[in-house]
XYZ file of C-alpha atoms in Angstrom:
542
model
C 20.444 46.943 -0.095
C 17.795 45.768 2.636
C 18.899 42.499 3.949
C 15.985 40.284 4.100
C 14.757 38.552 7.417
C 12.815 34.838 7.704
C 10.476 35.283 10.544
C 10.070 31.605 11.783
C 6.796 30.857 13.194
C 5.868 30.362 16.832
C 3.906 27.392 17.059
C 4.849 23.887 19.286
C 6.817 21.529 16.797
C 6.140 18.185 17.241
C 7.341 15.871 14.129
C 4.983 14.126 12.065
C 5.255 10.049 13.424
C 2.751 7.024 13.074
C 3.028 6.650 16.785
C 1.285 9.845 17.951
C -1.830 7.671 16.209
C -1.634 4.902 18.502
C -0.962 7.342 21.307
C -3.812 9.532 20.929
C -6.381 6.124 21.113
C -4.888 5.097 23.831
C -5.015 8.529 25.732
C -8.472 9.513 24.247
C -10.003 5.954 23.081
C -8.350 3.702 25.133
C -11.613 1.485 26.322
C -13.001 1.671 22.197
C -12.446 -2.133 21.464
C -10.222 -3.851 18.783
C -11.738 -7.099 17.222
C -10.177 -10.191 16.130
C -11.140 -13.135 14.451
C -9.094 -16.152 14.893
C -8.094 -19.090 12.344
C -10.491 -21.163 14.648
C -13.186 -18.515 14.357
C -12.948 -17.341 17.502
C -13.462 -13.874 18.644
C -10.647 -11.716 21.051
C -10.689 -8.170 21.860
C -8.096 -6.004 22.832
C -8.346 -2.126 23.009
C -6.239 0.656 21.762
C -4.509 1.197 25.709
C -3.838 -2.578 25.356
C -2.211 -2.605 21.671
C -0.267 0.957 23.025
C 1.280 -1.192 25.797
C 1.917 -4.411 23.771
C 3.668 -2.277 21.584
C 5.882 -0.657 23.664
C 6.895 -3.863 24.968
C 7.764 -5.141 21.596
C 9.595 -2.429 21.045
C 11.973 -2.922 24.250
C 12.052 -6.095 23.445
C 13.373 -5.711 19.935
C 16.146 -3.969 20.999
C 17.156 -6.453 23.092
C 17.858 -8.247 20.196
C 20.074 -5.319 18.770
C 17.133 -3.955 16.114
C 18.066 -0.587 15.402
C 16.673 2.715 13.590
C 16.737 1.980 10.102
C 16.819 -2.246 10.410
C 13.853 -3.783 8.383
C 11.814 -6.158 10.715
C 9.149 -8.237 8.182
C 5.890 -9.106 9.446
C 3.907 -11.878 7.811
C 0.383 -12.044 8.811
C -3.554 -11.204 8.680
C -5.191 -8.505 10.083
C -5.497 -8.606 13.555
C -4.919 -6.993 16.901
C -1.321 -8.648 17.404
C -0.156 -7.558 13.504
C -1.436 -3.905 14.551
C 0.610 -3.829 17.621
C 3.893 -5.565 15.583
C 3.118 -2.362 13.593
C 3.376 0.495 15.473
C 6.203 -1.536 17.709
C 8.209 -1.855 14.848
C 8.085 1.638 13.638
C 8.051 3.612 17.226
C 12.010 2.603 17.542
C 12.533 4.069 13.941
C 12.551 0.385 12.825
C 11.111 -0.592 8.979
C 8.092 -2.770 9.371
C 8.104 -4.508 5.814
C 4.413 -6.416 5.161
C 5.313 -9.335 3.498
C 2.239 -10.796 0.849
C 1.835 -14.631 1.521
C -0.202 -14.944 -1.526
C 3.056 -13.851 -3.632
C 5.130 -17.105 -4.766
C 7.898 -18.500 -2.990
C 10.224 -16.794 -5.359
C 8.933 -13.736 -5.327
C 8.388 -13.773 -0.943
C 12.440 -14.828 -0.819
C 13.086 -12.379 -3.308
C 11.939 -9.411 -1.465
C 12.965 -10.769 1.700
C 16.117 -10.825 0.840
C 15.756 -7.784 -0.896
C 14.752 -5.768 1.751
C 17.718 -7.578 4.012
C 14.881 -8.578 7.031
C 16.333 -9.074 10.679
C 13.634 -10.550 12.349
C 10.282 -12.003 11.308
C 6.809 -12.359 12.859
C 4.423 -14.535 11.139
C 1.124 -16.328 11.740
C 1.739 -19.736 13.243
C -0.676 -21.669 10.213
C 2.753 -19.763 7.602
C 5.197 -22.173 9.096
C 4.721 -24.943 6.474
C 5.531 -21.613 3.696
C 7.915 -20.191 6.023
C 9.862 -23.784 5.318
C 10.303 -23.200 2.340
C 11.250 -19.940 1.846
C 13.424 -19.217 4.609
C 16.148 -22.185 4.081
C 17.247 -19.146 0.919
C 17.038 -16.079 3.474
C 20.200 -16.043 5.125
C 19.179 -12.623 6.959
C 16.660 -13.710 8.766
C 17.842 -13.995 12.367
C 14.878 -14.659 14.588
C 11.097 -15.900 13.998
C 8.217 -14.832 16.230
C 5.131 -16.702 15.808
C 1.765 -15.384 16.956
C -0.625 -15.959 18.603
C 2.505 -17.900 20.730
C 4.060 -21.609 20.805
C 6.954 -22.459 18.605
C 6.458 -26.016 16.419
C 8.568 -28.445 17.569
C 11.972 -29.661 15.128
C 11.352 -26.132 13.769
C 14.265 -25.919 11.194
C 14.745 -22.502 11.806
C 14.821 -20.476 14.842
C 11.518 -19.092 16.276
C 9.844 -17.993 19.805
C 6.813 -17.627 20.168
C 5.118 -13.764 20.242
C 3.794 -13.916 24.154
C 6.852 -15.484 25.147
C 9.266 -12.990 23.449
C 6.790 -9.364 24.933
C 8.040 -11.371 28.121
C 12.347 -10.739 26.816
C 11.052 -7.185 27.463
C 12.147 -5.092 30.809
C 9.736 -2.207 30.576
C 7.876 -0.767 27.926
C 10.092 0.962 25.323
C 9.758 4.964 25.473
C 8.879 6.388 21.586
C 10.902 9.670 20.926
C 13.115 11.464 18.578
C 12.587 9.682 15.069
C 13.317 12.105 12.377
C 9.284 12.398 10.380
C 11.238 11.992 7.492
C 12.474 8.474 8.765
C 11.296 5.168 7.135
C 9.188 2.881 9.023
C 6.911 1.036 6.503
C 8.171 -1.330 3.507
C 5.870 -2.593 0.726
C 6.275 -4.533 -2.453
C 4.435 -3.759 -5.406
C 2.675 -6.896 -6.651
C 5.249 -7.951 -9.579
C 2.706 -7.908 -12.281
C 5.671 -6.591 -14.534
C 9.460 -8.097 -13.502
C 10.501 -8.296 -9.778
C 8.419 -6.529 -7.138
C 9.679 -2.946 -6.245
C 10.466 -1.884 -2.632
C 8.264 1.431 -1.802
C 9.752 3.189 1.563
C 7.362 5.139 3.033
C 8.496 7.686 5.391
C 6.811 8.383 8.900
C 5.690 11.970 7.836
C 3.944 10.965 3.982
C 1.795 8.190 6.312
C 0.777 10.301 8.604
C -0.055 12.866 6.062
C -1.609 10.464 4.068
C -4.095 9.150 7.167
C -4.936 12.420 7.542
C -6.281 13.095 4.075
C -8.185 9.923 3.745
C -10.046 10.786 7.115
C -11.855 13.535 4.560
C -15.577 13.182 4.423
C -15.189 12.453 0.594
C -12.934 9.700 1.432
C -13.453 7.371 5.043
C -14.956 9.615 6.777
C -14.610 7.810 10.187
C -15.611 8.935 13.313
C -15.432 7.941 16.899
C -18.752 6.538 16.397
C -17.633 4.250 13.178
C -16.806 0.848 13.507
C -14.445 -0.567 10.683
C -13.957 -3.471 9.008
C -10.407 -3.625 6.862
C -11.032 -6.847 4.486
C -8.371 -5.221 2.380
C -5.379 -6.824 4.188
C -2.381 -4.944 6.080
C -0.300 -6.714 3.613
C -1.524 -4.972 0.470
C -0.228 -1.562 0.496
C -0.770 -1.291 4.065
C -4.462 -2.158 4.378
C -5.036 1.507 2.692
C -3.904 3.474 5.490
C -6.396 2.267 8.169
C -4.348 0.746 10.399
C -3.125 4.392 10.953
C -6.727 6.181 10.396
C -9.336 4.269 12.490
C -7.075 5.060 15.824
C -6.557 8.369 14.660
C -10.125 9.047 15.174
C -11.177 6.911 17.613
C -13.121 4.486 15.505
C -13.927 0.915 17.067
C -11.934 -1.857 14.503
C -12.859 -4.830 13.842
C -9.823 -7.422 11.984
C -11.116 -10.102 9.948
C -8.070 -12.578 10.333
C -8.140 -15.108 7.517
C -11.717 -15.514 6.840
C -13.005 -13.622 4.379
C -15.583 -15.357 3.340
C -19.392 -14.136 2.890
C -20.977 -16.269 5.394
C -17.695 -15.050 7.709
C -18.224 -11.610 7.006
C -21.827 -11.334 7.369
C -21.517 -12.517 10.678
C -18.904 -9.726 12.161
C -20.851 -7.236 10.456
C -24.116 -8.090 12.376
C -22.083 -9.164 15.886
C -19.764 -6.100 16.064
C -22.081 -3.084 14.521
C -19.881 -2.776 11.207
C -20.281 0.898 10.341
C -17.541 1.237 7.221
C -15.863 -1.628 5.381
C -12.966 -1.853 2.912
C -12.448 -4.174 0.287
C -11.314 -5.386 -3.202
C -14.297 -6.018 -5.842
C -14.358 -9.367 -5.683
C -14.501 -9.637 -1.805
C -17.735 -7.912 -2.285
C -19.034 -9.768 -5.144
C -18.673 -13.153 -2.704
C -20.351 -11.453 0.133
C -23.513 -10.320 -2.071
C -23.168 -14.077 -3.619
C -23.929 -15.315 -0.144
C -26.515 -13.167 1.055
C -28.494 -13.996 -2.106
C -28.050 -17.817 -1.170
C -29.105 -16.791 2.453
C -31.293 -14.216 2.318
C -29.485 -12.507 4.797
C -28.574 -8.802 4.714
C -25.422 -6.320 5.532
C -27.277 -5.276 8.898
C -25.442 -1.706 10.546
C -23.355 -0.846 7.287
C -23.555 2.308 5.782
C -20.138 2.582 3.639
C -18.175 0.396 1.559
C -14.675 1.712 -0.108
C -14.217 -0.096 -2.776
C -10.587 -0.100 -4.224
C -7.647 -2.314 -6.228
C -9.322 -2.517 -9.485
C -12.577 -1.355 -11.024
C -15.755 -1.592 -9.451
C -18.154 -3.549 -11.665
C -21.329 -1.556 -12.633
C -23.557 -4.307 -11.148
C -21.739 -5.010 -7.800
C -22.331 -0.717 -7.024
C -25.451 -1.268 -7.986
C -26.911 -4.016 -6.028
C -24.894 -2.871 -2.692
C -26.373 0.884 -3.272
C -29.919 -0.209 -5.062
C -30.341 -3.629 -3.130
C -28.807 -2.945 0.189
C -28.976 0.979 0.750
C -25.016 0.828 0.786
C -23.178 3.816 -0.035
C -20.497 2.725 -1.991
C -17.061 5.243 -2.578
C -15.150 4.189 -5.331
C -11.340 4.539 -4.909
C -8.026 4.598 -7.013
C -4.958 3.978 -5.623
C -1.492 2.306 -5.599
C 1.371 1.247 -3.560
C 3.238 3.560 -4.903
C 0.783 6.436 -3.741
C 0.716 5.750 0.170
C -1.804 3.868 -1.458
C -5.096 6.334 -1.565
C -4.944 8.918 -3.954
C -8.599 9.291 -5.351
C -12.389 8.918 -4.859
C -15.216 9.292 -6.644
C -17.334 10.944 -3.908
C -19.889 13.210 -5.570
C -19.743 17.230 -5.519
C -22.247 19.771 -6.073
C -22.141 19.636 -9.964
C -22.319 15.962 -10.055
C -25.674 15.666 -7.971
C -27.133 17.904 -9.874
C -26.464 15.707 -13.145
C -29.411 13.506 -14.314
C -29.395 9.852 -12.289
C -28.141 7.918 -14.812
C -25.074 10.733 -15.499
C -24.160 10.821 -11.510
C -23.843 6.782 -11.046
C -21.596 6.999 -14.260
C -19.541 9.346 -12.493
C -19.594 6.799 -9.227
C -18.034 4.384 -11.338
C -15.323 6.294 -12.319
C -12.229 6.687 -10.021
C -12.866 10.148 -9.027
C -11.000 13.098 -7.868
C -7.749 13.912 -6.231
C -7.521 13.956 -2.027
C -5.577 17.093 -0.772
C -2.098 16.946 -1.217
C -2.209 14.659 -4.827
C -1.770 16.016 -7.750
C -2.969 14.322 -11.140
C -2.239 15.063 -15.150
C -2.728 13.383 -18.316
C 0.574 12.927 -20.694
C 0.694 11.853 -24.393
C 3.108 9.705 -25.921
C 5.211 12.721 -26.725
C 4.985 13.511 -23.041
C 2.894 16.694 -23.539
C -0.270 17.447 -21.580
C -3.692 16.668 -22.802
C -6.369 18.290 -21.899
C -8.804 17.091 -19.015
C -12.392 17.055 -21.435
C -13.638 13.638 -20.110
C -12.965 12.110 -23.874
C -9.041 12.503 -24.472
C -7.095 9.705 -22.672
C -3.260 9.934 -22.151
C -1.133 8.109 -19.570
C -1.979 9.567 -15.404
C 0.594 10.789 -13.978
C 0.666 11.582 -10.130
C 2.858 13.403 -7.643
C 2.612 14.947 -4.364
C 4.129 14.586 -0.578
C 2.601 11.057 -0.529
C 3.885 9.777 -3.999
C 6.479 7.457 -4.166
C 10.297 9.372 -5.545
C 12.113 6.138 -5.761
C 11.893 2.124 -5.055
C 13.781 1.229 -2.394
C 17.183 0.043 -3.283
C 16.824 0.557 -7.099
C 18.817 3.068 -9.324
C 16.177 3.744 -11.989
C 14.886 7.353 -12.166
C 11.284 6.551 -12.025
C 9.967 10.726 -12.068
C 10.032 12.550 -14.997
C 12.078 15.798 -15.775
C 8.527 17.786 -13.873
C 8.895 15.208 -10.536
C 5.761 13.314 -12.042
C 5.329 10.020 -11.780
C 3.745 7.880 -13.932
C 1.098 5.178 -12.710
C 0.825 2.906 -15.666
C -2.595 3.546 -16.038
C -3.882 4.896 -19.199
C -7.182 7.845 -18.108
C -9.525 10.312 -18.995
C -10.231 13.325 -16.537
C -13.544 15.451 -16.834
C -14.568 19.055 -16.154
C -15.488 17.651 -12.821
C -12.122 16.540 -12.154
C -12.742 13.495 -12.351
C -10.220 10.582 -12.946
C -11.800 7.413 -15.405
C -9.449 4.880 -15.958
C -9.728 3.348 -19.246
C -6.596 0.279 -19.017
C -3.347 -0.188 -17.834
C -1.106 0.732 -20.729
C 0.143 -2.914 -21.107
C -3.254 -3.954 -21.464
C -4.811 -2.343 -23.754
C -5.284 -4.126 -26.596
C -4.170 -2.560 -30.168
C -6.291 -3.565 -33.268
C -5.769 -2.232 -36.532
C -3.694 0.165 -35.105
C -6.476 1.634 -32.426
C -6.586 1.089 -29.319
C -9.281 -1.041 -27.152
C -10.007 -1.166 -23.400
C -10.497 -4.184 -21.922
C -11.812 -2.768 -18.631
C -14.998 -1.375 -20.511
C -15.464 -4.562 -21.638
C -15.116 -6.114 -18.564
C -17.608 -4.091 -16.595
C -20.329 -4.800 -19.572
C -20.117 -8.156 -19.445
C -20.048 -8.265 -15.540
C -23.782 -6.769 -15.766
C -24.631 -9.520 -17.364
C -26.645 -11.913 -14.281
C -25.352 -15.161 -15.437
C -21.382 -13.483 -14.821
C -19.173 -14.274 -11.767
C -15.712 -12.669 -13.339
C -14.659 -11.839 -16.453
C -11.455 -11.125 -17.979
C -10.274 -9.343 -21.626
C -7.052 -10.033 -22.758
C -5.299 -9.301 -26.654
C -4.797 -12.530 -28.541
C -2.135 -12.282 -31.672
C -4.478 -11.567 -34.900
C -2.543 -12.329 -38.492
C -4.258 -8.916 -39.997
C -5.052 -6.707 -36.953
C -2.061 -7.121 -34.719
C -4.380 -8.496 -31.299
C -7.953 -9.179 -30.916
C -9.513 -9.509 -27.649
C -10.275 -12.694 -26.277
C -12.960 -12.711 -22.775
C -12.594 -15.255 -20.372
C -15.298 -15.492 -18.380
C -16.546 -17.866 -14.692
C -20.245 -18.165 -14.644
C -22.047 -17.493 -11.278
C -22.506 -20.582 -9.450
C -25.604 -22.858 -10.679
C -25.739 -20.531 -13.443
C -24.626 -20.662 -17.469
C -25.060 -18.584 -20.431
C -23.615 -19.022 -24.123
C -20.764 -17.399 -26.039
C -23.940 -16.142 -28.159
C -25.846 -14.739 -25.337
C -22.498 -12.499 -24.064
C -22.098 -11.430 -27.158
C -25.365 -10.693 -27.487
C -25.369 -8.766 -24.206
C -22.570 -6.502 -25.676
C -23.996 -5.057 -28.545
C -24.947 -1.996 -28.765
C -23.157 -1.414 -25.664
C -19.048 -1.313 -27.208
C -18.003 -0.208 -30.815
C -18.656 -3.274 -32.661
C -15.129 -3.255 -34.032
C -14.397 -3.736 -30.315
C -16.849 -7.377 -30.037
C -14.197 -9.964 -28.456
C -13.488 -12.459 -31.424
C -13.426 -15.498 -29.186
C -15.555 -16.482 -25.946
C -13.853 -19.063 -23.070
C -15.503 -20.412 -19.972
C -13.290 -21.359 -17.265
C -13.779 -22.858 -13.677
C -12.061 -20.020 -11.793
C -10.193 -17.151 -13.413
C -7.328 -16.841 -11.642
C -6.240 -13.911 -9.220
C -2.855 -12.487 -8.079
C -1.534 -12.162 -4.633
C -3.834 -8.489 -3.629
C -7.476 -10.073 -5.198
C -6.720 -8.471 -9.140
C -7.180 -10.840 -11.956
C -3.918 -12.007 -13.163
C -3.541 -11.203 -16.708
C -0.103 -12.269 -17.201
C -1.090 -15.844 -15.813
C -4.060 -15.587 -18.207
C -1.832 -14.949 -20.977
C 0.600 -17.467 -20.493
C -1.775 -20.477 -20.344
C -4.412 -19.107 -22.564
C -2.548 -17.506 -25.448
C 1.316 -19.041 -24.767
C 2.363 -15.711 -24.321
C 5.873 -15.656 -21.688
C 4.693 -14.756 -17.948
């Protein structure tokens, strides 16, 4: 018998951390500027050699304090240049830098606080009146470090502020030997469904994952882009770009707290915004504005559009009024959080017009390293024609195998895991989400999507938001029910939306009832919050 040999390849090993991102702009980039946009509306710029540095002192500061490899350290903040150097601080000592969402309720933000079991804490100074609330029921919670710096007075629990505690620190910390397959990064899924779930990213699926999203069907940045991450670091780690804009050098610009159209028009136009990320309806107040102002988007070129659907209208004005090219993404916090985009090939620009902005709506295909299926309800495949939906399932070396801290097998028996999303996938490979599976809406036994619905009625000018949502029906099981928030200074009728939707939907699909409503209200990462919607519109439990 011939024993068999493993020839191990020759090549440098160097493991797979976040920090090598930071370290590379600061080597290669170090001058390219980081924006910030203070709570006062200020503007201060740092650069990636400065935000290296700061780090590093963090770092040896943190261990002053006894913060070890493994020890979750929460941060609680906008985007700006201090939150990106608590970031790579954090993780460069094999620490677990947990973004906590201040938009979440109190419950829910001393629920995963104490979940997660938190040492330390740095927060935004305007959080301290929510960081009194919450923190009298985290017992773990041993230290609070407010940026920018200064520590309120009669504080009730113990804080420093951030300059002042970089100054606890000797020299700057030296990053070496974390494991890739470590855990530095924390995040809580929004709770739509029960408690929030703990997803533990490792050091080696972020990296990976940066990597892939820095595709030219994906972001695409260069050392010539500047970007603009509305989406914040909180929610599902600002999609990666945190990690992918110094990997390549890009200029960034952070947004802080105001997100506003007026607010963003003006960094676009002041800083040379190449690339910009954001949830639908941070768009749809941006073009809101400009149509008030009669201003314009200036230097962009490319908006990634992710965390729910992108409206038919809103890629259609940025691309039609505003030359924007718009890439529509699919993701979740579960999936590092990028996992598709709907970035045309060579089939789909050869389709008629009409046929390829169809497919720029959709959610698109798979980035390298993700791999996507359809399931039935008997948990058999079904097959990827465009028209037969089942429920998407996802795996691959950036796909969550567990929640942190819970004991539920959340992969199937084939290590797939499944999204809660209910799809279609074409010849083109092409992902279409048609609802998540708890809300479609079942009448007469068949099923109906509200997100089609949604996006038809959003066409319609007089439209702001719109939400569909199943109402209890005596004969049919539900019926669907829209809810709907007019533009400002403009109205339409229940007939008129109705009338806008025929011919558009099955007519067995028309919703039975029409509501107007101030503001339809939004969970803590910018989605529309169905299950407040049902609770005070149909008395269905939260």
């Amino acid at each position: 018998m011939t024993e068999k040999t493993t020839l191990a390849g020759l090549m440098q090993d160097h493991a797979l951390t976040v920090d090598r991102f930071i370290d590379f702009a600061a080597r290669w980039h170090g001058t390219t500027p980081v924006v910030s946009r203070t709570v006062t509306g200020e503007t201060e710029r740092s650069s990636y050699a400065d935000i290296a540095q700061r780090a590093r002192l963090l770092s040896s500061a943190l261990l002053g304090r006894g913060i070890v490899e493994g020890d979750r350290v929460a941060t609680l903040a906008m985007n700006h240049a201090r939150h990106v150097e608590a970031w790579y601080g954090v993780m460069g000592i094999g620490a677990v830098c947990h973004t906590v969402n201040p938009r979440l309720f109190d419950e829910q933000i001393v629920y995963i606080i104490n979940h997660a079991g938190d040492r330390i804490l740095l927060a935004d100074a305007a959080f301290v009146p929510l960081l009194g609330r919450v923190l009298p029921h985290c017992p773990s919670i041993e230290q609070v470090i407010l940026f920018p710096d200064g520590s309120p007075e009669d504080s009730p629990f113990p804080t420093i502020g951030y300059e002042a505690f970089l100054r606890e620190a000797g020299a700057a910390a030296n990053w070496a030997g974390i494991d890739e397959r470590a855990a530095c990064g924390l995040c809580y899924t929004s709770g739509t469904t029960g408690q929030p779930k703990g997803v533990l990213y490792s050091h080696r699926s972020n990296y990976l994952h940066a990597l892939a999203t820095l595709q030219h069907d994906f972001m695409n940045f260069s050392a010539r882009d500047v970007v603009l991450p509305v989406v914040p670091m909180f929610h599902a780690n600002a999609w990666g770009i945190a990690f992918s804009a110094p990997a390549s050098g890009a200029k960034l610009v952070m947004p802080g707290a105001r997100l506003d159209g007026a607010s963003l028009e003006s960094l676009i136009h002041e800083e040379g915004v190449t690339f910009a990320a954001g949830v639908p309806t941070v768009w749809q107040g941006l073009l809101q504005h400009l149509a008030r102002s009669g201003g314009s988007l200036g230097t962009l070129k490319r908006v990634l559009i992710g965390g729910s659907a992108c409206p038919p209208a809103l890629l259609q004005a940025l691309e039609d009024d505003h030359g924007v090219e718009v890439v529509h993404a699919w993701g979740m916090t579960e999936t590092s959080p990028v996992a598709t985009a709907a970035s045309p090939t060579v089939a789909t620009v050869a389709l008629p017009a009409e046929q390829r902005r169809a497919q720029a709506l959709k959610q698109g295909r798979p980035m390298f390293d993700v791999d996507l299926c359809l399931k039935g309800e008997d948990g058999e495949i079904v097959p990827h024609n465009g028209a037969t939906p089942g429920h998407l399932m996802v795996r691959g070396s950036t796909v969550a195998g567990a929640y942190f801290r819970h004991d539920a097998d959340i992969l199937d028996a084939e290590g797939w895991f499944d999204t809660g999303d209910v799809a279609t996938i074409d010849e083109h490979g092409f992902v279409r989400i048609t609802d998540r599976s708890k809300d479609l809406i079942k009448s007469g036994g068949e099923w109906i999507s509200s997100i089609e619905i949604e996006n038809m009625v959003m066409s319609h000018p007089a439209v702001a938001n719109a939400a569909v949502v199943g109402q209890p029906h005596e004969r049919w099981g539900e019926r669907p029910l829209l809810i709907v928030e007019a533009r400002e200074g403009a109205t339409a009728t229940s007939g008129e939306l109705i009338a806008h939707l025929e011919g558009r939907i099955a007519k067995w699909w028309m919703p039975d009832e029409v509501r107007f409503v101030d503001r339809i209200p939004l969970g803590a990462t910018g989605k529309i919050d169905k299950k407040r919607i049902r609770a005070e519109m149909i008395g269905q439990p939260a």
